Coordinates of C-alpha atoms (C1' of nucleotides) in Angstrom, one line a residue:
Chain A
X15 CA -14.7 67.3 14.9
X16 CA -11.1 67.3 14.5
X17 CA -9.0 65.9 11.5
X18 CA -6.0 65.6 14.2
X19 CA -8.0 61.6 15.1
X20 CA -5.0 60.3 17.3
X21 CA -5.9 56.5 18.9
X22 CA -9.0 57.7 19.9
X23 CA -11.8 58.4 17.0
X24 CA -14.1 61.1 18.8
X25 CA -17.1 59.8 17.5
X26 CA -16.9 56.6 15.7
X27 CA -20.4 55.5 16.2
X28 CA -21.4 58.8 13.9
X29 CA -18.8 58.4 11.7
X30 CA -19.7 54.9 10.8
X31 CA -23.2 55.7 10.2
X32 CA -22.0 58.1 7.9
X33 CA -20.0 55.9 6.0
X34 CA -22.5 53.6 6.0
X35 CA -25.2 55.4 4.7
X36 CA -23.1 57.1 2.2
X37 CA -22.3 52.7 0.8
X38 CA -25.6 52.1 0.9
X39 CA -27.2 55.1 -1.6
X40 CA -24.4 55.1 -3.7
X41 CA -23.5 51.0 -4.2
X42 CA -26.5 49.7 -2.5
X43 CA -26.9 47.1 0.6
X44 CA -24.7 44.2 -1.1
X45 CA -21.6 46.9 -0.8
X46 CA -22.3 47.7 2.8
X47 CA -19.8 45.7 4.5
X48 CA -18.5 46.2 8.4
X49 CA -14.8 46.4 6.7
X50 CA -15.5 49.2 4.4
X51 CA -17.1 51.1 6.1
X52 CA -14.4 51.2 9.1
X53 CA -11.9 52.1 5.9
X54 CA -14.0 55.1 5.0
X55 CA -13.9 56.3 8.6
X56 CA -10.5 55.7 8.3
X57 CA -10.7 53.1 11.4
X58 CA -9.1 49.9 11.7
X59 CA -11.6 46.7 10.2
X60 CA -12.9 45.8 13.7
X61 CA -12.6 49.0 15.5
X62 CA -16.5 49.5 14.8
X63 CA -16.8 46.2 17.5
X64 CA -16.8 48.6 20.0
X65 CA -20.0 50.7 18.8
X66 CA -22.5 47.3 17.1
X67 CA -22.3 43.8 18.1
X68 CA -22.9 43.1 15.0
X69 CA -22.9 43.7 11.1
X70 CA -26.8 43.6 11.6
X71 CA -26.7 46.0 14.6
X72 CA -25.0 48.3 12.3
X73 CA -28.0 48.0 9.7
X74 CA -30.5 48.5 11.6
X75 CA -29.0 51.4 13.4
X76 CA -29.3 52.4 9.3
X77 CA -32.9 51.6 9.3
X78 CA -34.1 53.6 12.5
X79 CA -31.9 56.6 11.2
X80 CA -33.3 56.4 8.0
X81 CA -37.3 56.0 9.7
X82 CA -36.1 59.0 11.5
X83 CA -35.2 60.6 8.1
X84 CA -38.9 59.6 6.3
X85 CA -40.5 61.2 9.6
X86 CA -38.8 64.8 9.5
X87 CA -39.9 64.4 5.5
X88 CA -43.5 64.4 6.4
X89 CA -43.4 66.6 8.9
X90 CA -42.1 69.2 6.3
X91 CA -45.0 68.1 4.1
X92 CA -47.7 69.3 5.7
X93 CA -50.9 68.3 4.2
X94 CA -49.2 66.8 1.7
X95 CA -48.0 63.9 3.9
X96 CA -48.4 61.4 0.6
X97 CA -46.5 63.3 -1.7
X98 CA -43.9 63.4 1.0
X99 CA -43.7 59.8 1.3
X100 CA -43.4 58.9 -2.3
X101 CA -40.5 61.6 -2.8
X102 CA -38.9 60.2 0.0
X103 CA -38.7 57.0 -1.1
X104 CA -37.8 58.2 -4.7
X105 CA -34.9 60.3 -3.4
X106 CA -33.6 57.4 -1.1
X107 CA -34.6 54.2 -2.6
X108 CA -31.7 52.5 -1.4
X109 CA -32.9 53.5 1.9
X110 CA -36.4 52.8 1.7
X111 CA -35.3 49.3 0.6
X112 CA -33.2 48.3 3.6
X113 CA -36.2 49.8 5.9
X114 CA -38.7 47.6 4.2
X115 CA -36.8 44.9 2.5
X116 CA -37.2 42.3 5.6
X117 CA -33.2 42.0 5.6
X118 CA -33.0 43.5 9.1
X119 CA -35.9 42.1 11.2
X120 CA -37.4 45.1 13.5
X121 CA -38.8 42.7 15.7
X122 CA -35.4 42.4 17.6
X123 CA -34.0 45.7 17.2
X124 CA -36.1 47.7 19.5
X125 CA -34.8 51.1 18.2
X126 CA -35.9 50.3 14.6
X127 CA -39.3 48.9 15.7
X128 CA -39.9 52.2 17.8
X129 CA -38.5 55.1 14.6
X130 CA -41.0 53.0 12.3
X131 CA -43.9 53.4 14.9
X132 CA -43.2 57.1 15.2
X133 CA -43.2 57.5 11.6
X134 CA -46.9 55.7 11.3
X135 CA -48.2 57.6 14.1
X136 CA -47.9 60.6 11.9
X137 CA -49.6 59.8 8.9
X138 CA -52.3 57.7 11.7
X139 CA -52.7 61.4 13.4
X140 CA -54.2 63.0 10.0
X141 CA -56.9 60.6 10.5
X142 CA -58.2 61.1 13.8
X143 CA -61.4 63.1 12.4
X144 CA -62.6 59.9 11.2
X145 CA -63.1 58.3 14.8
X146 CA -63.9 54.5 14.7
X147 CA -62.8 54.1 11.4
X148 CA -59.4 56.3 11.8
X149 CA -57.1 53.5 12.2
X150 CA -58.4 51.4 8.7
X151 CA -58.2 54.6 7.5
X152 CA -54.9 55.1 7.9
X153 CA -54.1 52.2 7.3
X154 CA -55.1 52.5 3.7
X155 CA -53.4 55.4 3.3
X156 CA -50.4 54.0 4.3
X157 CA -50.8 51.0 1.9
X158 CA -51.4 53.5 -1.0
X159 CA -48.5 55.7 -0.3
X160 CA -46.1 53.0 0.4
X161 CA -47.3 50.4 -2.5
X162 CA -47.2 53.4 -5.2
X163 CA -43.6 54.3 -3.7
X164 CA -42.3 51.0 -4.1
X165 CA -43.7 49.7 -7.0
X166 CA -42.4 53.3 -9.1
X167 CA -39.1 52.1 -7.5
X168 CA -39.5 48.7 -8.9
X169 CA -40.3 50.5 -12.5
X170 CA -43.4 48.7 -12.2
X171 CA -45.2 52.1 -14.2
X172 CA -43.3 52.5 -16.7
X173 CA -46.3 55.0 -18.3
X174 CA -45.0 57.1 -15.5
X175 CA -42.1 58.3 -16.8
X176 CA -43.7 59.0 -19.7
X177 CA -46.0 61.2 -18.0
X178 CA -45.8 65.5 -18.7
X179 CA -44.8 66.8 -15.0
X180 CA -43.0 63.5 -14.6
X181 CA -43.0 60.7 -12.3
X182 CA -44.2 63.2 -9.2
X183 CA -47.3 64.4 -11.3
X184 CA -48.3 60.5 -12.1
X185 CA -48.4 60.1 -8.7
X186 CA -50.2 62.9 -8.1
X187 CA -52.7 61.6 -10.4
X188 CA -52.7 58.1 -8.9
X189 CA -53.3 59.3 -5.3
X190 CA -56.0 61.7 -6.4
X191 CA -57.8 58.9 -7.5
X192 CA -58.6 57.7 -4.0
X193 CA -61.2 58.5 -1.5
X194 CA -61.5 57.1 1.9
X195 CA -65.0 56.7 3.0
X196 CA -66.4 55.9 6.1
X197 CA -69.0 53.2 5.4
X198 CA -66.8 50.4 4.3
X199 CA -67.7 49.0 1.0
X200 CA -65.8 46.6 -1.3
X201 CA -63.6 48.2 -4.1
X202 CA -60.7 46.0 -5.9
Chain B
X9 CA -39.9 11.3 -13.6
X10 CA -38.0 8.2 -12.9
X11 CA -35.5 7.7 -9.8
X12 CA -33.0 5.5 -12.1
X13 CA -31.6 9.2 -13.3
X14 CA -28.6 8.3 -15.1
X15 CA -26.1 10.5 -16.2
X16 CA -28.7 12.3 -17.8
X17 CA -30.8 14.1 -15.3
X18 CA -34.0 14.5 -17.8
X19 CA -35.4 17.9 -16.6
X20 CA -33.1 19.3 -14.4
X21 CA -33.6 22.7 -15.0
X22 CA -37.3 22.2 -13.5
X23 CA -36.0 19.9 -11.1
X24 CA -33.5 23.3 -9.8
X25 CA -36.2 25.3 -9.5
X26 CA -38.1 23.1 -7.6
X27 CA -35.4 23.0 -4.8
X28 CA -34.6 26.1 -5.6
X29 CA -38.5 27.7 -4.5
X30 CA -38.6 25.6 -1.6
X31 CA -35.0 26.7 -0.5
X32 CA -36.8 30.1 -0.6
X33 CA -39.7 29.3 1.3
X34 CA -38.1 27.5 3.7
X35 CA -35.0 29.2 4.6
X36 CA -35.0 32.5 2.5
X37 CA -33.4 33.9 0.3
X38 CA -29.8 33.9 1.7
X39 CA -29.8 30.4 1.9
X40 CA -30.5 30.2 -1.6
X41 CA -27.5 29.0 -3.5
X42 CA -26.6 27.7 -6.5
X43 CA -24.6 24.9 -4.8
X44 CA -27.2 24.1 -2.6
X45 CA -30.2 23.8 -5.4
X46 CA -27.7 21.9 -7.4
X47 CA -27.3 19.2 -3.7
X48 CA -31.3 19.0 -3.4
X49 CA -31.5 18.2 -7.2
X50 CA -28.6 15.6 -6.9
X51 CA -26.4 17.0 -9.1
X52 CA -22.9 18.0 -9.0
X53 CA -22.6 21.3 -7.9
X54 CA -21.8 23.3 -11.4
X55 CA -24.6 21.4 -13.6
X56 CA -26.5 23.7 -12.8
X57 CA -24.5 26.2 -15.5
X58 CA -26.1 24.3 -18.4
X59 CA -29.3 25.9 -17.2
X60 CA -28.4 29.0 -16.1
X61 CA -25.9 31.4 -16.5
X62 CA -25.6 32.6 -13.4
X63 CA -26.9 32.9 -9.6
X64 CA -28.7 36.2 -10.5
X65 CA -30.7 34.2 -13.5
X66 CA -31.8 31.3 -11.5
X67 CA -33.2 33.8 -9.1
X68 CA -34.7 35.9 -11.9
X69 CA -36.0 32.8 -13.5
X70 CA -38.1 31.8 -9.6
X71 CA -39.1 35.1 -9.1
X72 CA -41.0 34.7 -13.2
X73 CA -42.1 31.8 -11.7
X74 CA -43.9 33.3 -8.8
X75 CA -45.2 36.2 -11.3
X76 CA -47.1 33.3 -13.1
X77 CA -48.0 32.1 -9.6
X78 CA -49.3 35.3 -8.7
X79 CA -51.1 35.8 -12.0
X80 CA -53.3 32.0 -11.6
X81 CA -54.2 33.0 -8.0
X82 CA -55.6 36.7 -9.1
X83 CA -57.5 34.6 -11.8
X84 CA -58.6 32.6 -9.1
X85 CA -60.0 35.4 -7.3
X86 CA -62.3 36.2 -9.6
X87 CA -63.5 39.9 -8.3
X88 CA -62.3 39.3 -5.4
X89 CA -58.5 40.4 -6.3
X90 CA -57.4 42.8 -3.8
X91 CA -57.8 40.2 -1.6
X92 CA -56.2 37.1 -3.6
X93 CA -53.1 39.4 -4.3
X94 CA -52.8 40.2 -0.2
X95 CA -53.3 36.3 0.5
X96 CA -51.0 35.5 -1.9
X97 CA -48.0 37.8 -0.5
X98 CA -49.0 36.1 2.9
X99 CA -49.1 32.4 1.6
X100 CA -45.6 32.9 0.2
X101 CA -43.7 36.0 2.0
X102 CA -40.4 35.1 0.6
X103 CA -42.0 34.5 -3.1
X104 CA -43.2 38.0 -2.8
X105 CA -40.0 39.4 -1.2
X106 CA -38.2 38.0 -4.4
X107 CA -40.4 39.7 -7.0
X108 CA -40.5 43.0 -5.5
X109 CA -37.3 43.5 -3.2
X110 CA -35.1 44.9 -6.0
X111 CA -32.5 42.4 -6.1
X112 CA -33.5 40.6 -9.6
X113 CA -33.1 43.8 -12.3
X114 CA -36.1 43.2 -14.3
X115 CA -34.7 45.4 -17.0
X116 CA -32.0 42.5 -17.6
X117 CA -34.3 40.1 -17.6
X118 CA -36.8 39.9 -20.2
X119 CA -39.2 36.8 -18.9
X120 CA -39.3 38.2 -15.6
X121 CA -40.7 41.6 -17.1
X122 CA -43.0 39.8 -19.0
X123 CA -44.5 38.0 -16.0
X124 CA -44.9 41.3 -13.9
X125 CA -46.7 43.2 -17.1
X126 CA -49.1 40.0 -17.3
X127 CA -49.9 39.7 -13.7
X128 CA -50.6 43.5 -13.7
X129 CA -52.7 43.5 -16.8
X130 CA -55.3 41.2 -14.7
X131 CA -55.4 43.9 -12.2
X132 CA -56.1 46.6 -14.8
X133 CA -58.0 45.1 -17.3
X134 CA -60.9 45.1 -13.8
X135 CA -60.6 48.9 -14.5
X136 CA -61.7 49.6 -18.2
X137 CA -65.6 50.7 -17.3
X138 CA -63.3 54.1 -15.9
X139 CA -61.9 55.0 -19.6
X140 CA -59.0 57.6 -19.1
X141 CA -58.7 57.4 -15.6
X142 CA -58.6 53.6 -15.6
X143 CA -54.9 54.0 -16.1
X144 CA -54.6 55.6 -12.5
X145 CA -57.2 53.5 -10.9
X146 CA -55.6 50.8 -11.5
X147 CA -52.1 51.7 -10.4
X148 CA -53.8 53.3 -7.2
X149 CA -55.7 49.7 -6.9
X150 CA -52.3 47.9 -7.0
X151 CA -50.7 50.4 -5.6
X152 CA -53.3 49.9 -2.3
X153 CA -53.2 46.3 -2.5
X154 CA -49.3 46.1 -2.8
X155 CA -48.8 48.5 -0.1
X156 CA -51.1 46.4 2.6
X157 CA -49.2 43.1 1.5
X158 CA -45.7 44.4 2.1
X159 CA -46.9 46.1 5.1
X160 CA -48.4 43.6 6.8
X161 CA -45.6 40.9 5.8
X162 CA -43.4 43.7 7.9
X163 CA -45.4 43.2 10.8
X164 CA -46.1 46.9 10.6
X165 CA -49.8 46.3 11.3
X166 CA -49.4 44.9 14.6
X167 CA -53.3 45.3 15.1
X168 CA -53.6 43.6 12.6
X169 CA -53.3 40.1 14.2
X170 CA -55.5 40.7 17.1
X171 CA -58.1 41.6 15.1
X172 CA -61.3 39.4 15.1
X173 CA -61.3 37.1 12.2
X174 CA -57.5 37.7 12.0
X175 CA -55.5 39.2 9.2
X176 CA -57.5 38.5 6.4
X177 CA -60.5 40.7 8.0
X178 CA -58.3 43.0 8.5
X179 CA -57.0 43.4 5.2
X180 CA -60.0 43.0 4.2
X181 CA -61.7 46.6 6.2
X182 CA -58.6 48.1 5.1
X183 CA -59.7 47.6 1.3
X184 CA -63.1 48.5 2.4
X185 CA -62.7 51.7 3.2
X186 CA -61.2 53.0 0.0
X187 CA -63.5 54.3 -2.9
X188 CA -61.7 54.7 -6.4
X189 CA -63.4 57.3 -8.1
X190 CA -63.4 59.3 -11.1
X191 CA -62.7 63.4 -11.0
X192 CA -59.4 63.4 -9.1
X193 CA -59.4 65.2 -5.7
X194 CA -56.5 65.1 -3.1
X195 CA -57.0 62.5 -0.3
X196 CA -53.9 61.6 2.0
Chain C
dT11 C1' -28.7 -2.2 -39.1
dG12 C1' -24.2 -0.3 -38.2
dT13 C1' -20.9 3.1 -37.8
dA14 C1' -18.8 8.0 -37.2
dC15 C1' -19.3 12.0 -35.4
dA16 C1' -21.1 16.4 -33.4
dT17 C1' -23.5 18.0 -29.6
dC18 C1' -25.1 18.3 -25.3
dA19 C1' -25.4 17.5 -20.2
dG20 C1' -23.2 16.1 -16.8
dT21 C1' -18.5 15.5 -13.4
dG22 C1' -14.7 16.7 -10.2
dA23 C1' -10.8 19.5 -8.9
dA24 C1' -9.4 24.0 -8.1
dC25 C1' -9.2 29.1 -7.3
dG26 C1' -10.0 33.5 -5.5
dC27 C1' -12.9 36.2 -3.0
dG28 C1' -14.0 39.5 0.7
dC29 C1' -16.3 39.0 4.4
dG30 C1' -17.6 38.5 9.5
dT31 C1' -15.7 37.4 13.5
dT32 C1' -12.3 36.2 17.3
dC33 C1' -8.0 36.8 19.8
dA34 C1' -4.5 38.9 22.3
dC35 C1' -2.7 43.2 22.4
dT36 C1' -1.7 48.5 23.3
dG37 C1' -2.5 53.4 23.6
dA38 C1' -5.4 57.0 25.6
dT39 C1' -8.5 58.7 29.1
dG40 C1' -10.6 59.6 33.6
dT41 C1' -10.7 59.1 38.5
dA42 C1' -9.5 58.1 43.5
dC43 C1' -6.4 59.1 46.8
Chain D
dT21 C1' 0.2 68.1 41.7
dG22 C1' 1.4 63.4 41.2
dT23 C1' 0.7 58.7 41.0
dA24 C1' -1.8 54.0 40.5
dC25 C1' -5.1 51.8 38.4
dA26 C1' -9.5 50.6 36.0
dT27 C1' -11.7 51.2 31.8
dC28 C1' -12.4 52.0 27.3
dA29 C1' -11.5 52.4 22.2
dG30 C1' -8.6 51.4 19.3
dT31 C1' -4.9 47.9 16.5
dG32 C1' -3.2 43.9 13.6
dA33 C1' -2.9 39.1 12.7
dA34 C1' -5.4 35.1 11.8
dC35 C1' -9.3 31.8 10.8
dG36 C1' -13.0 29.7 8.6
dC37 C1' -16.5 30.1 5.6
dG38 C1' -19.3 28.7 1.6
dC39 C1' -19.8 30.6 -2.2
dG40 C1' -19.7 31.6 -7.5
dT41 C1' -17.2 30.5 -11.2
dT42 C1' -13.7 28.4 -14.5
dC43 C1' -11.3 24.5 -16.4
dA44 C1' -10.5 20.3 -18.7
dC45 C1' -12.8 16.2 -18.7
dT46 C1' -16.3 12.2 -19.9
dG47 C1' -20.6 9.8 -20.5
dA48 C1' -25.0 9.8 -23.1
dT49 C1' -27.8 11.0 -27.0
dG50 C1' -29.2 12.0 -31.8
dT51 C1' -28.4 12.0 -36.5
dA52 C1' -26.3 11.5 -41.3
dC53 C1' -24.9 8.2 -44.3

DNA sequence: TGTACATCAGTGAACGCGCGTTCACTGATGTAC
DNA sequence: TGTACATCAGTGAACGCGCGTTCACTGATGTAC
């Protein structure tokens, strides 16, 4: 971690995530470009050749970082693995955009694929109580949390901001509203 | 409608959108330029800029468009909804990218708003026997429905294609296991 | 019915843009003997 | 301990790209008199 970088960087691959990640919350995905982000390591435009193929590679290195991220979050939330997930993608929306926004495909980015499965199989394990049913189960849940995130993103609610206790107590509200049952049984 | 379009297109701004939404569908959004729409229409490439300002309001002006679109299929539905609004995301994945992926500002763009509150409005006005909560039943309806349509256009639900009767039954247990109901209580 | 004119919807040439990517290269590092 | 060499991580110049957008223009249309 040395400011003395001679010819050889240290840790490019880091540093370029870094950079990266700092483009992509503050100017959002259109500014994330290869050459800047080599400029704000301080690194010539195609030294970051030698760490992704690709501009793509680089992005979805972003993504899996950033499922990595959304994990830790609802590990820290306890219980309140909903909550978590919403405040997540409120705090990072840039983020949450790039991992969901069908710009980086995970199919061919293994890493990405795999953070995104780890991620699930959290919110899936609060479920297992409900046997047979566990996986539609979560499945909702994971529909609720992730449509209410994006669509307060989106500004879609605009009553939410409105809200006393703010956007975090509307959706509060919203995901108390939900029960998951065990008999299925039409409901929208 | 005639072929002998003289200097005078006739409706070219329809005509751009037309090539414009099938660029979409077809090759996605990246390949949708205003150059390109201008080609498929048979124009010279800056005609277009009697019709639109800019890139940004043709886009904004498809992604109204597919608002409308989704609006006539929820009417379709009839009380079926939930399940017209997760066919519809999977009948035209790009469409839906458009609306909701956060690259059209809304908040610039008056129509497009317009055509979001409306399409909305159809999913809430399903909620009015719940009075005060219908508000919050309603956002966690879309909110569920939403969720399960971006989710499974990310492939995130790889279960979900094995499943017997395929996605659709999926989707459709998914949505069957969620009760909306009236004294909030946490869930997920 | 004809003419003058404003307005509108097109055309075609041109520019600048920053980007991703490739190429041939050079400096630094690690290792075998 | 020293030397030879392979390997790796950088450099800097260059290219092509299609795009959005601007400019000055021209052909078509509608209307007032």
């Amino acid at each position: 971690m040395s400011t003395s970088a001679g010819y050889h960087h240290g840790d490019l691959r880091a540093a370029l995530l870094r950079a990266a990640g700092d483009l992509l919350e503050n100017q959002g995905i259109a500014a994330l470009s290869l050459r800047e982000a080599a400029r704000r390591a301080g690194v010539s435009h195609n030294a970051p050749y030698r760490h992704f193929p690709d501009r793509e590679a680089l992005l979805a290195a972003l993504a899996a970082e950033s499922f990595a991220m959304l994990a830790e979050r609802l590990r820290a939330g306890g219980r309140e693995m909903g909550q978590a997930y919403v405040e997540f993608a409120l705090e990072h929306p840039q983020r949450f955009r790039l991992m969901f926004g069908g710009l980086v495909p995970s199919a061919t980015h293994p890493e990405l694929r795999e953070q995104g499965r780890r991620a699930y199989e959290l919110l899936e394990s609060s479920f297992k109580e409900l046997g047979d049913d566990a996986r539609f189960a979560a499945a909702a849940a994971w529909s609720l949390v992730h449509g209410l995130a994006h669509l307060l993103l989106d500004g879609h609610f605009s009553q939410a901001q409105g809200e006393s206790g703010g956007t975090a107590a509307f959706a509060s509200k919203v995901l108390g509203m939900v029960r998951l049952a065990r008999a299925p049984q039409r409901s929208a």
